[in-house]
Amino acid sequence: MKRMLIPVASMLAIQVMISISVLSLSVMMPAVAKDLAIDPKLVGIFTAIIYAVATVMALAAATPILRLGAVRVCQAALLMAAIGLALNAMAAVGATVAAVIFIGAAQGPLNPASAHILTQRVPREYFGTVFSLKQTGVPIGFALAGVIFPFLLGWVGWRGASLVAAAAALAAALLVEPLRPRLDVIAVGSGPRSTIWRSIRFVMGHGQLRVLGISAFVYVIAQHTFTFYLVTYLYENCGLSIARAGALLSVSQLFGTAVRLVSGGVGDRLPRMQLLGWTGVGMTAGSIAVGLLTSHTPFWLTALAVVGYGAVVISWNGTSQAEFAHLSPPGEAAAVAAVQTALAFSGAIFGPPLFALIASQASYRAAFFAVSACVLIAAVWQIAVARRGVLPA
């Protein structure tokens, strides 16, 4: 247990710090947009850029992880986040675009690096629990960003807030340095065993990893459309105040974090792919239920639908990462995790704009129903493959 504690705690802390950096601009955008004379809605474009860069960096991360060590790569990610946050403080549109690119570059390598460290130090029977615990760093980081940056805005302004966050990311990079000899001892000295394209071919040619990867792409679409559009949807379509809608989103995130941990533990005892499939069935029901809400729906029923959907739609990622790690060839967890991360982040790039397009051309209900249809297909596919026990192609 002691052997697991330090790597798990380290990866969780780094995940929290990177997640704070990723959400920083979204939280500060009203103030940034006012000073830079840009449209606050550009935050959607900036978010897409973050995940596009992160997708590329995830695929490129496997070889550096093996050559330099996973902790060194995590330190580089924290340094890139610090540079991005510092650039944002320059109060220029070009600098903010550069900041977004650096923050995206920081986001990309984290999951492959974590997979490389954790798969070597955590028994396979605890993969689900540990990977789900590590992934709670995302909602924790988002929640902290929502508290920290508004406070810093009132204290030192958005430029000062960016510099404080940059200093925190730099400090985190320095603080993990004493852990590097212990955690990177296996990675250092290992030659690269695969290329990006070999890893992609391996995942897409593997009967189970292929369906897991494509399903991750679809599930992220559901997760991000829920996270980024819920408040606007409840305000415009259901007549809720922004405060009430925001409160429901926060509660759903809390429930989702708890369910994520439970899902990870259950996945250590039951077939994970089947669990992910039934999670998708729950997501389908939740998306339909939320899509059916109107301004006439009682608040208690709206809250039930939103919290229920939120509880499942953010619960799956750690379980998916654990199954990818479980099915990875020895020594190639980072490369395989890189492909899973790239597929998942691709869903974050394409999903929200498509959701917005359907909502604007048809309706929010049609958009939620389109998401539910895609998720149901992925869910049934996973259940079917799990029952057949497909082996690598």
Short mmCIF file of C-alpha atoms in Angstrom, two decimals:
data_model
loop_
_atom_site.label_atom_id
_atom_site.label_comp_id
_atom_site.label_asym_id
_atom_site.label_seq_id
_atom_site.Cartn_x
_atom_site.Cartn_y
_atom_site.Cartn_z
CA MET A 1 0.00 0.00 0.00
CA LYS A 2 2.85 2.40 0.87
CA ARG A 3 4.37 1.71 -2.57
CA MET A 4 1.12 2.90 -4.18
CA LEU A 5 0.51 5.95 -2.00
CA ILE A 6 3.24 8.29 -3.26
CA PRO A 7 2.71 7.75 -7.03
CA VAL A 8 -1.08 7.95 -6.74
CA ALA A 9 -0.97 11.09 -4.58
CA SER A 10 1.60 12.69 -6.89
CA MET A 11 -0.39 12.01 -10.06
CA LEU A 12 -3.59 13.22 -8.39
CA ALA A 13 -1.93 16.49 -7.30
CA ILE A 14 -0.47 17.11 -10.76
CA GLN A 15 -3.86 16.38 -12.35
CA VAL A 16 -5.49 18.94 -10.03
CA MET A 17 -2.91 21.60 -10.93
CA ILE A 18 -3.22 21.06 -14.68
CA SER A 19 -7.03 21.06 -14.45
CA ILE A 20 -6.92 24.40 -12.59
CA SER A 21 -4.81 25.79 -15.43
CA VAL A 22 -7.14 24.44 -18.12
CA LEU A 23 -10.22 26.09 -16.60
CA SER A 24 -8.46 29.33 -15.62
CA LEU A 25 -9.31 31.29 -18.75
CA SER A 26 -12.94 30.13 -18.76
CA VAL A 27 -13.43 31.41 -15.22
CA MET A 28 -11.67 34.72 -15.88
CA MET A 29 -13.01 35.24 -19.39
CA PRO A 30 -15.54 38.01 -18.63
CA ALA A 31 -12.76 40.19 -17.17
CA VAL A 32 -10.21 39.18 -19.83
CA ALA A 33 -12.65 39.85 -22.68
CA LYS A 34 -13.54 43.29 -21.32
CA ASP A 35 -9.92 44.42 -21.12
CA LEU A 36 -8.90 42.90 -24.46
CA ALA A 37 -12.09 44.07 -26.24
CA ILE A 38 -12.95 40.58 -27.49
CA ASP A 39 -16.17 38.55 -27.45
CA PRO A 40 -16.45 36.41 -24.27
CA LYS A 41 -17.92 33.64 -26.45
CA LEU A 42 -14.40 33.11 -27.80
CA VAL A 43 -13.87 30.95 -24.72
CA GLY A 44 -15.47 28.15 -26.73
CA ILE A 45 -12.85 28.54 -29.47
CA PHE A 46 -10.08 28.73 -26.89
CA THR A 47 -11.34 25.53 -25.24
CA ALA A 48 -11.37 23.75 -28.61
CA ILE A 49 -7.76 24.89 -29.21
CA ILE A 50 -6.73 23.55 -25.80
CA TYR A 51 -8.10 20.09 -26.56
CA ALA A 52 -6.81 20.08 -30.16
CA VAL A 53 -3.27 20.79 -28.96
CA ALA A 54 -3.70 18.31 -26.10
CA THR A 55 -4.71 15.60 -28.59
CA VAL A 56 -1.52 16.07 -30.59
CA MET A 57 0.64 16.23 -27.47
CA ALA A 58 -0.94 13.08 -26.05
CA LEU A 59 0.01 11.13 -29.16
CA ALA A 60 3.52 12.57 -29.09
CA ALA A 61 4.08 11.84 -25.39
CA ALA A 62 4.88 8.12 -25.36
CA THR A 63 8.46 8.30 -26.63
CA PRO A 64 9.55 11.19 -24.36
CA ILE A 65 8.02 9.36 -21.39
CA LEU A 66 10.18 6.31 -22.09
CA ARG A 67 13.31 8.34 -22.86
CA LEU A 68 13.11 11.01 -20.16
CA GLY A 69 10.84 9.49 -17.52
CA ALA A 70 7.18 10.11 -16.77
CA VAL A 71 7.83 12.48 -13.85
CA ARG A 72 10.15 14.60 -16.01
CA VAL A 73 7.38 14.81 -18.63
CA CYS A 74 4.89 15.83 -15.92
CA GLN A 75 7.32 18.54 -14.81
CA ALA A 76 7.54 19.76 -18.40
CA ALA A 77 3.73 19.83 -18.54
CA LEU A 78 3.56 21.92 -15.37
CA LEU A 79 6.22 24.25 -16.80
CA MET A 80 4.19 24.68 -20.01
CA ALA A 81 1.11 25.47 -17.91
CA ALA A 82 3.13 28.07 -16.00
CA ILE A 83 4.37 29.63 -19.24
CA GLY A 84 0.84 29.72 -20.62
CA LEU A 85 -0.57 31.37 -17.52
CA ALA A 86 2.27 33.90 -17.48
CA LEU A 87 1.69 34.71 -21.16
CA ASN A 88 -1.97 35.36 -20.44
CA ALA A 89 -0.92 38.05 -17.97
CA MET A 90 0.59 40.08 -20.82
CA ALA A 91 -2.91 41.37 -21.67
CA ALA A 92 -2.65 40.95 -25.44
CA VAL A 93 -4.86 38.88 -27.72
CA GLY A 94 -1.89 37.17 -29.35
CA ALA A 95 -0.40 36.35 -25.97
CA THR A 96 -3.71 34.84 -24.83
CA VAL A 97 -3.85 32.63 -27.93
CA ALA A 98 -0.28 31.52 -27.22
CA ALA A 99 -1.29 30.90 -23.60
CA VAL A 100 -4.10 28.62 -24.72
CA ILE A 101 -1.66 26.63 -26.90
CA PHE A 102 0.79 26.17 -24.01
CA ILE A 103 -2.00 25.10 -21.63
CA GLY A 104 -3.22 22.58 -24.21
CA ALA A 105 0.34 21.25 -24.51
CA ALA A 106 0.38 20.84 -20.71
CA GLN A 107 -2.87 18.89 -20.73
CA GLY A 108 -1.88 16.33 -23.36
CA PRO A 109 0.93 14.22 -21.82
CA LEU A 110 -0.58 13.81 -18.36
CA ASN A 111 -2.71 10.67 -18.85
CA PRO A 112 0.01 8.72 -20.71
CA ALA A 113 2.59 9.71 -18.07
CA SER A 114 0.25 8.71 -15.25
CA ALA A 115 -0.50 5.38 -16.92
CA HIS A 116 3.22 4.66 -17.25
CA ILE A 117 3.85 5.30 -13.56
CA LEU A 118 0.73 3.71 -12.10
CA THR A 119 0.72 0.49 -14.14
CA GLN A 120 4.21 -0.31 -12.84
CA ARG A 121 3.40 0.30 -9.19
CA VAL A 122 -0.26 -0.58 -8.70
CA PRO A 123 -1.50 -4.21 -8.69
CA ARG A 124 -3.88 -4.90 -11.58
CA GLU A 125 -6.70 -5.74 -9.19
CA TYR A 126 -6.71 -2.09 -8.06
CA PHE A 127 -6.43 -0.44 -11.49
CA GLY A 128 -10.07 0.70 -11.56
CA THR A 129 -9.97 2.28 -8.12
CA VAL A 130 -6.61 3.98 -8.62
CA PHE A 131 -7.22 5.35 -12.11
CA SER A 132 -10.65 6.62 -11.07
CA LEU A 133 -9.11 8.26 -8.00
CA LYS A 134 -6.49 9.95 -10.19
CA GLN A 135 -9.22 11.20 -12.53
CA THR A 136 -11.06 12.88 -9.65
CA GLY A 137 -8.31 15.47 -10.00
CA VAL A 138 -10.24 16.88 -12.97
CA PRO A 139 -13.46 17.85 -11.14
CA ILE A 140 -11.45 18.80 -8.05
CA GLY A 141 -9.27 21.09 -10.14
CA PHE A 142 -12.29 22.57 -11.89
CA ALA A 143 -14.03 23.16 -8.57
CA LEU A 144 -10.92 24.82 -7.09
CA ALA A 145 -10.57 27.02 -10.18
CA GLY A 146 -14.15 28.17 -9.71
CA VAL A 147 -13.31 29.24 -6.16
CA ILE A 148 -9.72 30.49 -6.46
CA PHE A 149 -9.89 32.67 -9.56
CA PRO A 150 -12.95 34.74 -8.57
CA PHE A 151 -11.21 35.43 -5.26
CA LEU A 152 -7.94 36.40 -6.99
CA LEU A 153 -9.81 38.58 -9.49
CA GLY A 154 -11.10 40.73 -6.66
CA TRP A 155 -7.69 40.84 -5.01
CA VAL A 156 -5.08 41.24 -7.76
CA GLY A 157 -7.10 41.36 -10.99
CA TRP A 158 -7.02 38.80 -13.80
CA ARG A 159 -3.40 39.53 -14.77
CA GLY A 160 -2.27 39.06 -11.19
CA ALA A 161 -4.41 35.93 -10.89
CA SER A 162 -2.71 34.48 -13.97
CA LEU A 163 0.72 35.17 -12.46
CA VAL A 164 -0.23 33.62 -9.11
CA ALA A 165 -1.45 30.48 -10.89
CA ALA A 166 1.73 30.42 -13.00
CA ALA A 167 3.83 30.58 -9.84
CA ALA A 168 1.80 27.72 -8.34
CA ALA A 169 2.35 25.54 -11.43
CA LEU A 170 6.08 26.30 -11.37
CA ALA A 171 6.23 25.47 -7.65
CA ALA A 172 4.46 22.16 -8.31
CA ALA A 173 7.05 21.29 -10.97
CA LEU A 174 9.83 21.91 -8.44
CA LEU A 175 8.09 20.08 -5.60
CA VAL A 176 7.85 16.79 -7.50
CA GLU A 177 11.59 16.80 -8.34
CA PRO A 178 12.56 14.79 -5.20
CA LEU A 179 10.16 12.06 -6.34
CA ARG A 180 11.74 11.69 -9.77
CA PRO A 181 14.58 9.27 -8.88
CA ARG A 182 12.11 6.92 -7.19
CA LEU A 183 9.25 7.07 -9.71
CA ASP A 184 11.33 7.32 -12.88
CA VAL A 185 13.81 4.58 -12.03
CA ILE A 186 12.02 2.08 -14.31
CA ALA A 187 11.41 4.53 -17.14
CA VAL A 188 14.93 5.96 -17.37
CA GLY A 189 17.12 3.83 -19.57
CA SER A 190 14.20 2.25 -21.45
CA GLY A 191 14.39 2.73 -25.20
CA PRO A 192 11.29 3.68 -27.16
CA ARG A 193 9.40 0.53 -28.02
CA SER A 194 6.79 1.90 -30.36
CA THR A 195 5.92 4.76 -32.63
CA ILE A 196 2.72 6.75 -32.56
CA TRP A 197 1.43 5.03 -35.67
CA ARG A 198 2.26 1.57 -34.32
CA SER A 199 0.30 2.37 -31.16
CA ILE A 200 -2.66 3.64 -33.17
CA ARG A 201 -2.61 0.50 -35.34
CA PHE A 202 -2.38 -1.68 -32.25
CA VAL A 203 -5.38 -0.01 -30.54
CA MET A 204 -7.56 0.06 -33.67
CA GLY A 205 -6.65 -3.54 -34.48
CA HIS A 206 -7.44 -4.83 -31.00
CA GLY A 207 -11.00 -6.10 -30.69
CA GLN A 208 -11.59 -4.63 -27.24
CA LEU A 209 -9.40 -1.52 -27.30
CA ARG A 210 -10.98 -0.38 -30.56
CA VAL A 211 -14.48 -0.31 -29.11
CA LEU A 212 -13.22 1.22 -25.86
CA GLY A 213 -11.43 4.00 -27.74
CA ILE A 214 -14.32 4.89 -30.04
CA SER A 215 -16.71 4.75 -27.10
CA ALA A 216 -14.44 7.13 -25.16
CA PHE A 217 -14.74 9.57 -28.07
CA VAL A 218 -18.55 9.36 -27.88
CA TYR A 219 -18.75 9.45 -24.08
CA VAL A 220 -16.61 12.61 -23.94
CA ILE A 221 -19.05 14.29 -26.32
CA ALA A 222 -21.84 13.57 -23.82
CA GLN A 223 -19.69 14.66 -20.87
CA HIS A 224 -18.56 17.96 -22.35
CA THR A 225 -21.89 18.98 -23.84
CA PHE A 226 -23.41 18.44 -20.41
CA THR A 227 -20.67 20.38 -18.61
CA PHE A 228 -20.38 23.33 -20.98
CA TYR A 229 -24.01 23.81 -22.05
CA LEU A 230 -26.07 22.83 -19.01
CA VAL A 231 -26.26 26.26 -17.36
CA THR A 232 -27.21 28.01 -20.61
CA TYR A 233 -29.74 25.28 -21.42
CA LEU A 234 -31.43 25.45 -18.02
CA TYR A 235 -31.50 29.25 -18.19
CA GLU A 236 -32.81 29.58 -21.74
CA ASN A 237 -35.01 26.49 -22.03
CA CYS A 238 -36.18 25.79 -18.49
CA GLY A 239 -36.46 29.28 -17.05
CA LEU A 240 -34.04 28.69 -14.16
CA SER A 241 -31.90 31.49 -12.82
CA ILE A 242 -28.18 31.29 -13.56
CA ALA A 243 -27.55 30.80 -9.83
CA ARG A 244 -29.91 27.82 -9.64
CA ALA A 245 -28.59 26.32 -12.85
CA GLY A 246 -24.99 26.73 -11.65
CA ALA A 247 -25.85 25.13 -8.33
CA LEU A 248 -27.33 22.11 -10.10
CA LEU A 249 -24.18 21.79 -12.21
CA SER A 250 -22.01 21.91 -9.07
CA VAL A 251 -24.09 19.30 -7.28
CA SER A 252 -24.03 17.04 -10.33
CA GLN A 253 -20.23 17.30 -10.43
CA LEU A 254 -20.00 16.30 -6.78
CA PHE A 255 -22.25 13.29 -7.31
CA GLY A 256 -20.36 12.38 -10.47
CA THR A 257 -17.05 12.43 -8.61
CA ALA A 258 -18.44 10.07 -5.97
CA VAL A 259 -19.91 7.74 -8.61
CA ARG A 260 -16.56 7.81 -10.46
CA LEU A 261 -14.85 6.36 -7.38
CA VAL A 262 -17.59 3.76 -6.91
CA SER A 263 -17.39 2.82 -10.60
CA GLY A 264 -13.65 2.34 -10.32
CA GLY A 265 -14.05 0.01 -7.35
CA VAL A 266 -16.82 -1.97 -9.04
CA GLY A 267 -14.66 -2.24 -12.15
CA ASP A 268 -12.02 -4.05 -10.10
CA ARG A 269 -14.56 -6.79 -9.39
CA LEU A 270 -16.73 -6.93 -12.52
CA PRO A 271 -15.84 -6.83 -16.24
CA ARG A 272 -15.02 -3.18 -16.92
CA MET A 273 -16.21 -3.10 -20.51
CA GLN A 274 -19.61 -4.42 -19.51
CA LEU A 275 -19.73 -1.85 -16.70
CA LEU A 276 -18.88 0.92 -19.18
CA GLY A 277 -21.60 -0.32 -21.50
CA TRP A 278 -24.27 -0.19 -18.80
CA THR A 279 -22.93 3.21 -17.74
CA GLY A 280 -23.63 4.31 -21.31
CA VAL A 281 -27.19 3.02 -21.02
CA GLY A 282 -27.58 5.19 -17.93
CA MET A 283 -26.09 8.14 -19.80
CA THR A 284 -28.58 7.59 -22.62
CA ALA A 285 -31.51 7.70 -20.20
CA GLY A 286 -30.06 10.80 -18.51
CA SER A 287 -29.57 12.65 -21.79
CA ILE A 288 -33.15 11.91 -22.86
CA ALA A 289 -34.49 12.97 -19.47
CA VAL A 290 -32.61 16.28 -19.55
CA GLY A 291 -33.66 16.87 -23.15
CA LEU A 292 -37.32 16.50 -22.16
CA LEU A 293 -37.17 19.24 -19.52
CA THR A 294 -39.23 22.38 -20.08
CA SER A 295 -40.07 25.56 -18.20
CA HIS A 296 -43.14 23.75 -16.84
CA THR A 297 -41.16 20.89 -15.29
CA PRO A 298 -41.19 21.02 -11.46
CA PHE A 299 -37.84 22.05 -10.05
CA TRP A 300 -37.45 18.86 -8.04
CA LEU A 301 -37.85 16.79 -11.21
CA THR A 302 -35.41 19.02 -13.11
CA ALA A 303 -32.90 18.62 -10.29
CA LEU A 304 -33.37 14.84 -10.28
CA ALA A 305 -32.80 14.58 -14.03
CA VAL A 306 -29.76 16.88 -14.02
CA VAL A 307 -28.04 15.36 -11.00
CA GLY A 308 -28.82 11.84 -12.18
CA TYR A 309 -27.38 12.50 -15.62
CA GLY A 310 -24.36 14.29 -14.19
CA ALA A 311 -23.66 11.43 -11.81
CA VAL A 312 -23.14 8.98 -14.68
CA VAL A 313 -21.85 11.22 -17.47
CA ILE A 314 -18.59 12.08 -15.67
CA SER A 315 -18.15 8.73 -13.90
CA TRP A 316 -16.67 6.58 -16.67
CA ASN A 317 -13.23 7.95 -17.58
CA GLY A 318 -11.14 6.37 -14.85
CA THR A 319 -12.71 2.97 -15.52
CA SER A 320 -11.97 3.33 -19.24
CA GLN A 321 -8.34 4.29 -18.57
CA ALA A 322 -7.97 1.35 -16.20
CA GLU A 323 -9.18 -1.10 -18.86
CA PHE A 324 -6.81 0.41 -21.42
CA ALA A 325 -3.96 -0.05 -18.95
CA HIS A 326 -5.07 -3.61 -18.20
CA LEU A 327 -5.09 -4.56 -21.89
CA SER A 328 -1.78 -2.82 -22.70
CA PRO A 329 1.27 -4.96 -23.56
CA PRO A 330 3.99 -4.88 -20.88
CA GLY A 331 5.92 -1.60 -21.00
CA GLU A 332 3.53 0.04 -23.47
CA ALA A 333 0.91 1.50 -21.14
CA ALA A 334 2.00 5.07 -21.96
CA ALA A 335 1.71 4.53 -25.73
CA VAL A 336 -1.70 2.89 -25.48
CA ALA A 337 -2.94 5.51 -23.01
CA ALA A 338 -1.78 8.19 -25.45
CA VAL A 339 -4.15 6.84 -28.10
CA GLN A 340 -7.04 6.62 -25.62
CA THR A 341 -6.40 10.19 -24.50
CA ALA A 342 -6.24 11.46 -28.09
CA LEU A 343 -9.53 9.75 -28.94
CA ALA A 344 -11.21 11.14 -25.83
CA PHE A 345 -9.90 14.68 -26.39
CA SER A 346 -11.08 14.52 -30.01
CA GLY A 347 -14.60 14.14 -28.67
CA ALA A 348 -14.05 17.35 -26.71
CA ILE A 349 -13.03 19.12 -29.93
CA PHE A 350 -15.89 18.04 -32.18
CA GLY A 351 -18.75 17.34 -29.77
CA PRO A 352 -19.62 20.77 -28.32
CA PRO A 353 -19.63 22.61 -31.69
CA LEU A 354 -21.85 19.92 -33.24
CA PHE A 355 -24.17 20.06 -30.24
CA ALA A 356 -24.39 23.85 -30.60
CA LEU A 357 -25.10 23.52 -34.34
CA ILE A 358 -27.96 21.08 -33.78
CA ALA A 359 -29.36 23.18 -30.92
CA SER A 360 -29.29 26.35 -33.04
CA GLN A 361 -30.69 24.78 -36.21
CA ALA A 362 -33.26 22.51 -34.55
CA SER A 363 -33.56 22.61 -30.75
CA TYR A 364 -31.79 21.71 -27.53
CA ARG A 365 -34.04 18.66 -27.30
CA ALA A 366 -32.87 17.43 -30.69
CA ALA A 367 -29.25 17.99 -29.64
CA PHE A 368 -29.66 16.00 -26.42
CA PHE A 369 -31.49 13.24 -28.30
CA ALA A 370 -28.68 13.08 -30.90
CA VAL A 371 -26.15 12.66 -28.09
CA SER A 372 -28.27 9.94 -26.48
CA ALA A 373 -28.50 8.02 -29.77
CA CYS A 374 -24.73 8.06 -30.26
CA VAL A 375 -24.08 7.05 -26.66
CA LEU A 376 -26.60 4.18 -26.86
CA ILE A 377 -24.87 2.77 -29.95
CA ALA A 378 -21.50 2.87 -28.18
CA ALA A 379 -22.99 1.35 -25.02
CA VAL A 380 -24.65 -1.56 -26.81
CA TRP A 381 -21.46 -2.17 -28.79
CA GLN A 382 -19.41 -2.43 -25.60
CA ILE A 383 -21.89 -4.77 -23.94
CA ALA A 384 -21.96 -7.00 -27.01
CA VAL A 385 -18.17 -7.15 -27.29
CA ALA A 386 -17.82 -7.81 -23.55
CA ARG A 387 -20.23 -10.74 -23.77
CA ARG A 388 -18.43 -12.22 -26.79
CA GLY A 389 -15.06 -11.82 -25.11
CA VAL A 390 -13.38 -10.56 -28.27
CA LEU A 391 -9.65 -11.21 -28.40
CA PRO A 392 -7.00 -9.07 -30.10
CA ALA A 393 -7.19 -9.14 -33.90
#
